mmCIF file of C-alpha atoms and ligand atoms in Angstrom:
data_model
loop_
_atom_site.group_PDB
_atom_site.id
_atom_site.type_symbol
_atom_site.label_atom_id
_atom_site.label_comp_id
_atom_site.label_asym_id
_atom_site.label_seq_id
_atom_site.Cartn_x
_atom_site.Cartn_y
_atom_site.Cartn_z
ATOM 1 C CA MET A 1 21.484 -4.902 20.640
ATOM 2 C CA ASP A 2 18.121 -3.183 20.070
ATOM 3 C CA LEU A 3 17.400 -3.797 16.426
ATOM 4 C CA LEU A 4 15.388 -1.359 14.302
ATOM 5 C CA LYS A 5 12.345 -3.413 13.332
ATOM 6 C CA ILE A 6 11.211 -2.781 9.766
ATOM 7 C CA ALA A 7 7.944 -4.204 8.412
ATOM 8 C CA LEU A 8 7.946 -4.776 4.663
ATOM 9 C CA SER A 9 5.000 -5.602 2.435
ATOM 10 C CA LYS A 10 5.115 -9.044 0.875
ATOM 11 C CA GLY A 11 4.043 -9.473 -2.721
ATOM 12 C CA ARG A 12 4.808 -7.570 -5.852
ATOM 13 C CA ILE A 13 6.363 -4.595 -4.051
ATOM 14 C CA LEU A 14 8.920 -6.596 -2.027
ATOM 15 C CA THR A 15 11.574 -6.862 -4.730
ATOM 16 C CA GLU A 16 11.391 -3.123 -5.457
ATOM 17 C CA THR A 17 11.699 -2.348 -1.732
ATOM 18 C CA LEU A 18 14.744 -4.602 -1.301
ATOM 19 C CA GLN A 19 16.344 -2.996 -4.358
ATOM 20 C CA LEU A 20 15.862 0.430 -2.802
ATOM 21 C CA PHE A 21 17.615 -0.695 0.401
ATOM 22 C CA GLU A 22 20.420 -2.168 -1.690
ATOM 23 C CA LYS A 23 20.990 1.285 -3.163
ATOM 24 C CA ILE A 24 21.801 2.576 0.318
ATOM 25 C CA GLN A 25 24.215 -0.302 0.914
ATOM 26 C CA MET A 26 21.788 -2.368 2.964
ATOM 27 C CA ASP A 27 21.730 -5.666 1.184
ATOM 28 C CA PHE A 28 19.111 -7.797 2.895
ATOM 29 C CA LYS A 29 20.349 -11.002 1.306
ATOM 30 C CA GLY A 30 18.170 -14.018 1.736
ATOM 31 C CA VAL A 31 14.942 -12.101 2.443
ATOM 32 C CA ASN A 32 12.567 -14.049 0.319
ATOM 33 C CA GLU A 33 8.903 -14.633 0.863
ATOM 34 C CA ASP A 34 9.008 -18.005 -0.871
ATOM 35 C CA SER A 35 11.081 -19.350 2.021
ATOM 36 C CA ARG A 36 8.052 -18.860 4.335
ATOM 37 C CA LYS A 37 10.345 -17.352 6.960
ATOM 38 C CA LEU A 38 8.695 -14.176 8.240
ATOM 39 C CA PHE A 39 11.493 -12.298 9.956
ATOM 40 C CA TYR A 40 15.200 -11.916 9.422
ATOM 41 C CA ASP A 41 17.818 -10.331 11.681
ATOM 42 C CA PHE A 42 20.724 -8.398 10.213
ATOM 43 C CA GLU A 43 22.998 -7.547 13.132
ATOM 44 C CA GLU A 44 25.447 -5.887 10.724
ATOM 45 C CA TYR A 45 22.812 -3.255 9.863
ATOM 46 C CA GLY A 46 21.122 -3.290 13.286
ATOM 47 C CA THR A 47 17.796 -4.237 11.730
ATOM 48 C CA ARG A 48 15.144 -6.913 11.920
ATOM 49 C CA MET A 49 13.132 -7.270 8.711
ATOM 50 C CA ILE A 50 9.545 -8.441 9.129
ATOM 51 C CA LEU A 51 7.552 -9.666 6.144
ATOM 52 C CA ALA A 52 3.849 -8.890 6.450
ATOM 53 C CA LYS A 53 0.720 -8.778 4.346
ATOM 54 C CA PRO A 54 0.593 -5.282 2.786
ATOM 55 C CA SER A 55 -2.639 -4.413 4.570
ATOM 56 C CA ASP A 56 -1.162 -5.419 7.953
ATOM 57 C CA VAL A 57 2.022 -3.325 7.816
ATOM 58 C CA PRO A 58 0.410 -0.178 9.356
ATOM 59 C CA THR A 59 -1.050 -2.309 12.161
ATOM 60 C CA TYR A 60 2.369 -3.710 13.173
ATOM 61 C CA VAL A 61 3.760 -0.186 13.085
ATOM 62 C CA GLU A 62 0.857 1.360 14.996
ATOM 63 C CA TYR A 63 1.296 -1.154 17.823
ATOM 64 C CA GLY A 64 5.058 -0.665 17.838
ATOM 65 C CA VAL A 65 6.007 -4.261 17.129
ATOM 66 C CA ALA A 66 7.655 -2.748 14.067
ATOM 67 C CA ASP A 67 9.371 0.643 14.468
ATOM 68 C CA ILE A 68 8.991 1.608 10.843
ATOM 69 C CA GLY A 69 7.433 0.079 7.755
ATOM 70 C CA VAL A 70 6.858 0.364 4.047
ATOM 71 C CA ALA A 71 3.155 0.608 3.284
ATOM 72 C CA GLY A 72 1.017 1.537 0.280
ATOM 73 C CA LYS A 73 -0.787 4.876 0.353
ATOM 74 C CA ASP A 74 -3.949 2.921 -0.544
ATOM 75 C CA VAL A 75 -3.810 1.017 2.755
ATOM 76 C CA LEU A 76 -2.938 4.166 4.696
ATOM 77 C CA LEU A 77 -5.908 6.049 3.239
ATOM 78 C CA GLU A 78 -8.259 3.157 3.878
ATOM 79 C CA ASP A 79 -7.230 2.175 7.408
ATOM 80 C CA LYS A 80 -6.120 5.538 8.790
ATOM 81 C CA LYS A 81 -3.848 3.987 11.415
ATOM 82 C CA ASP A 82 -2.167 6.165 13.987
ATOM 83 C CA VAL A 83 1.312 6.224 12.425
ATOM 84 C CA PHE A 84 3.647 8.913 11.121
ATOM 85 C CA GLU A 85 3.942 9.030 7.346
ATOM 86 C CA LEU A 86 7.586 9.989 6.891
ATOM 87 C CA MET A 87 8.303 9.983 3.195
ATOM 88 C CA ASP A 88 7.148 8.969 -0.254
ATOM 89 C CA LEU A 89 9.396 6.146 -1.436
ATOM 90 C CA LYS A 90 7.926 6.453 -4.942
ATOM 91 C CA LEU A 91 7.713 2.670 -5.298
ATOM 92 C CA ALA A 92 4.793 0.708 -6.731
ATOM 93 C CA LYS A 93 3.331 3.835 -8.287
ATOM 94 C CA CYS A 94 -0.258 3.469 -9.445
ATOM 95 C CA ARG A 95 -3.621 5.235 -9.223
ATOM 96 C CA MET A 96 -6.811 4.733 -7.276
ATOM 97 C CA ALA A 97 -9.624 4.929 -9.784
ATOM 98 C CA VAL A 98 -13.322 4.406 -10.402
ATOM 99 C CA ALA A 99 -13.828 2.024 -13.326
ATOM 100 C CA VAL A 100 -16.946 1.015 -15.236
ATOM 101 C CA PRO A 101 -17.745 -1.291 -18.179
ATOM 102 C CA GLU A 102 -16.218 -0.085 -21.469
ATOM 103 C CA ASP A 103 -19.620 0.183 -23.085
ATOM 104 C CA GLN A 104 -21.230 2.118 -20.255
ATOM 105 C CA PRO A 105 -22.665 5.392 -21.601
ATOM 106 C CA PRO A 106 -21.464 8.636 -20.024
ATOM 107 C CA ASN A 107 -23.552 9.793 -17.067
ATOM 108 C CA ALA A 108 -25.063 6.334 -16.515
ATOM 109 C CA PRO A 109 -26.091 6.172 -12.849
ATOM 110 C CA ILE A 110 -23.915 4.300 -10.375
ATOM 111 C CA TYR A 111 -25.753 2.611 -7.544
ATOM 112 C CA ARG A 112 -23.397 -0.108 -6.400
ATOM 113 C CA VAL A 113 -19.617 -0.128 -6.214
ATOM 114 C CA ALA A 114 -17.427 -3.167 -5.492
ATOM 115 C CA THR A 115 -14.096 -2.494 -3.820
ATOM 116 C CA LYS A 116 -11.374 -3.592 -1.411
ATOM 117 C CA TYR A 117 -11.423 -0.010 -0.109
ATOM 118 C CA PRO A 118 -14.888 0.679 1.372
ATOM 119 C CA ARG A 119 -13.974 3.687 3.494
ATOM 120 C CA LEU A 120 -12.050 5.467 0.763
ATOM 121 C CA THR A 121 -14.853 4.703 -1.710
ATOM 122 C CA GLU A 122 -17.550 6.002 0.599
ATOM 123 C CA GLU A 123 -15.632 9.231 1.204
ATOM 124 C CA HIS A 124 -15.114 9.703 -2.521
ATOM 125 C CA PHE A 125 -18.749 9.314 -3.495
ATOM 126 C CA ILE A 126 -19.993 11.408 -0.583
ATOM 127 C CA LYS A 127 -17.668 14.186 -1.792
ATOM 128 C CA ARG A 128 -19.170 13.778 -5.253
ATOM 129 C CA GLY A 129 -22.595 14.272 -3.685
ATOM 130 C CA PHE A 130 -24.106 10.891 -4.404
ATOM 131 C CA PRO A 131 -23.814 8.132 -1.845
ATOM 132 C CA VAL A 132 -23.630 4.607 -3.269
ATOM 133 C CA GLU A 133 -24.032 1.109 -1.908
ATOM 134 C CA ILE A 134 -20.596 -0.332 -1.309
ATOM 135 C CA ILE A 135 -19.857 -4.023 -1.653
ATOM 136 C CA LYS A 136 -16.625 -5.048 0.050
ATOM 137 C CA LEU A 137 -14.582 -7.695 -1.770
ATOM 138 C CA HIS A 138 -11.137 -9.032 -0.907
ATOM 139 C CA GLY A 139 -9.710 -9.230 -4.434
ATOM 140 C CA SER A 140 -10.532 -9.673 -8.127
ATOM 141 C CA VAL A 141 -12.994 -6.801 -7.805
ATOM 142 C CA GLU A 142 -13.102 -6.495 -11.604
ATOM 143 C CA LEU A 143 -15.573 -9.372 -11.450
ATOM 144 C CA GLY A 144 -18.144 -7.021 -9.891
ATOM 145 C CA PRO A 145 -19.451 -5.387 -13.095
ATOM 146 C CA ILE A 146 -18.895 -8.557 -15.166
ATOM 147 C CA LEU A 147 -21.169 -10.612 -12.955
ATOM 148 C CA GLY A 148 -23.674 -7.812 -12.435
ATOM 149 C CA LEU A 149 -22.801 -7.459 -8.764
ATOM 150 C CA SER A 150 -21.934 -3.772 -9.135
ATOM 151 C CA ASP A 151 -22.115 -0.907 -11.650
ATOM 152 C CA ALA A 152 -18.554 0.188 -10.958
ATOM 153 C CA ILE A 153 -15.413 -0.656 -9.023
ATOM 154 C CA VAL A 154 -12.905 1.389 -7.075
ATOM 155 C CA ASP A 155 -9.453 -0.162 -7.230
ATOM 156 C CA ILE A 156 -5.814 0.496 -7.898
ATOM 157 C CA VAL A 157 -4.764 0.632 -11.537
ATOM 158 C CA SER A 158 -1.143 0.126 -12.443
ATOM 159 C CA THR A 159 -0.552 -0.926 -16.052
ATOM 160 C CA GLY A 160 -4.281 -0.938 -16.802
ATOM 161 C CA SER A 161 -4.115 -4.440 -18.240
ATOM 162 C CA THR A 162 -6.505 -5.995 -15.695
ATOM 163 C CA LEU A 163 -9.142 -3.401 -16.607
ATOM 164 C CA LYS A 164 -8.563 -3.942 -20.319
ATOM 165 C CA LYS A 165 -8.760 -7.728 -20.087
ATOM 166 C CA ASN A 166 -12.048 -7.429 -18.243
ATOM 167 C CA HIS A 167 -13.560 -4.795 -20.584
ATOM 168 C CA LEU A 168 -13.538 -2.011 -18.057
ATOM 169 C CA LYS A 169 -12.402 1.618 -18.419
ATOM 170 C CA ILE A 170 -11.387 4.341 -16.013
ATOM 171 C CA LEU A 171 -14.244 6.741 -15.322
ATOM 172 C CA GLU A 172 -12.375 8.901 -12.865
ATOM 173 C CA GLU A 173 -8.996 8.937 -11.140
ATOM 174 C CA ILE A 174 -9.293 9.475 -7.394
ATOM 175 C CA CYS A 175 -5.651 9.930 -6.373
ATOM 176 C CA PRO A 176 -2.110 8.777 -7.096
ATOM 177 C CA ILE A 177 -0.770 5.922 -4.946
ATOM 178 C CA SER A 178 2.771 4.893 -4.020
ATOM 179 C CA SER A 179 4.644 3.304 -1.119
ATOM 180 C CA ARG A 180 5.367 5.373 1.959
ATOM 181 C CA LEU A 181 7.854 5.012 4.793
ATOM 182 C CA ILE A 182 5.868 5.066 8.026
ATOM 183 C CA ALA A 183 6.910 5.069 11.677
ATOM 184 C CA ASN A 184 5.503 4.233 15.052
ATOM 185 C CA GLN A 185 5.047 7.500 16.925
ATOM 186 C CA VAL A 186 7.028 6.424 20.008
ATOM 187 C CA SER A 187 9.779 4.694 18.021
ATOM 188 C CA PHE A 188 10.172 7.831 15.940
ATOM 189 C CA ARG A 189 11.077 9.754 19.081
ATOM 190 C CA LEU A 190 13.141 7.041 20.803
ATOM 191 C CA LYS A 191 15.031 5.970 17.700
ATOM 192 C CA SER A 192 15.017 9.298 15.881
ATOM 193 C CA ASP A 193 18.776 9.259 15.187
ATOM 194 C CA VAL A 194 18.748 5.940 13.376
ATOM 195 C CA ILE A 195 15.445 6.628 11.593
ATOM 196 C CA MET A 196 16.521 10.108 10.446
ATOM 197 C CA ASP A 197 19.810 8.673 9.249
ATOM 198 C CA LEU A 198 17.965 6.056 7.207
ATOM 199 C CA MET A 199 15.669 8.737 5.746
ATOM 200 C CA GLU A 200 18.628 10.898 4.752
ATOM 201 C CA LYS A 201 20.212 7.973 2.930
ATOM 202 C CA LEU A 202 16.940 7.125 1.189
ATOM 203 C CA LYS A 203 16.372 10.742 0.159
ATOM 204 C CA ARG A 204 19.766 10.776 -1.531
ATOM 205 C CA VAL A 205 18.924 7.837 -3.809
ATOM 206 C CA LEU A 206 15.314 8.712 -4.592
HETATM 207 C C1 PRP B 301 -4.271 -5.323 -8.187
HETATM 208 C C2 PRP B 301 -5.513 -4.485 -8.376
HETATM 209 C C3 PRP B 301 -5.909 -4.766 -9.789
HETATM 210 C C4 PRP B 301 -4.570 -4.985 -10.466
HETATM 211 C C5 PRP B 301 -4.167 -3.752 -11.225
HETATM 212 O O1 PRP B 301 -4.687 -6.606 -7.925
HETATM 213 O O2 PRP B 301 -6.497 -4.819 -7.431
HETATM 214 O O3 PRP B 301 -6.705 -5.921 -9.879
HETATM 215 O O4 PRP B 301 -3.617 -5.235 -9.445
HETATM 216 O O5 PRP B 301 -2.940 -3.913 -11.890
HETATM 217 P P1 PRP B 301 -2.802 -3.628 -13.456
HETATM 218 O O6 PRP B 301 -3.421 -2.270 -13.731
HETATM 219 O O7 PRP B 301 -1.315 -3.605 -13.680
HETATM 220 O O8 PRP B 301 -3.466 -4.710 -14.212
HETATM 221 P P2 PRP B 301 -3.779 -7.743 -7.317
HETATM 222 O O9 PRP B 301 -2.873 -8.301 -8.345
HETATM 223 O O10 PRP B 301 -3.100 -7.205 -6.108
HETATM 224 O O11 PRP B 301 -4.830 -8.874 -6.975
HETATM 225 P P3 PRP B 301 -6.286 -8.824 -6.339
HETATM 226 O O12 PRP B 301 -7.179 -8.026 -7.243
HETATM 227 O O13 PRP B 301 -6.712 -10.234 -6.254
HETATM 228 O O14 PRP B 301 -6.123 -8.165 -4.994
#
């Protein structure tokens, strides 16, 4: 049987994603990133679940090793992979924002920005009319202004507690972020019946 291969993001969004599938009577029991197992077959649902790093989900889908996937809008905006964005799953809602030190006066110049999202950051500041130097980090970007590496950061903000704990404040919100259902372009045509059926079910519970 040709299973529908679904790439899911590991990490904080995984539980929410599995709960969403449960609501449409697809209970992917046993899928658990702590087990270190990276794929699970569910013949009863005709699916293979693949657990991937969030930033790699669009890559698996673009190359067709996963037919569909659940990926953050942040990663989609940054990597611009050749995939279809099918629907907003409204999971892991947060915002992409520019943040600066709490005590930074308004209109203080920004020369350097630390971020995990260099392309998105560059586009944002070019739109604003002032290009900045971008320093790519892989995590804990809030350290940038604390250590004097950068004047600002661009990062996702969810509860805001990481900013608060590190004495930073939002200067500007760039865009809202949430998880999206994405599809490989060929799979979407070849497996349209099963993918459309899944989307219909998801739409009903969202
Ligand atoms: C993300 C993000 C912020 C934090 C925001 O980091 O990069 O640091 O979450 O969440 P909050 O507003 O609820 O505090 P993550 O936990 O993914 O770790 P990382 O920074 O090391 O990538």
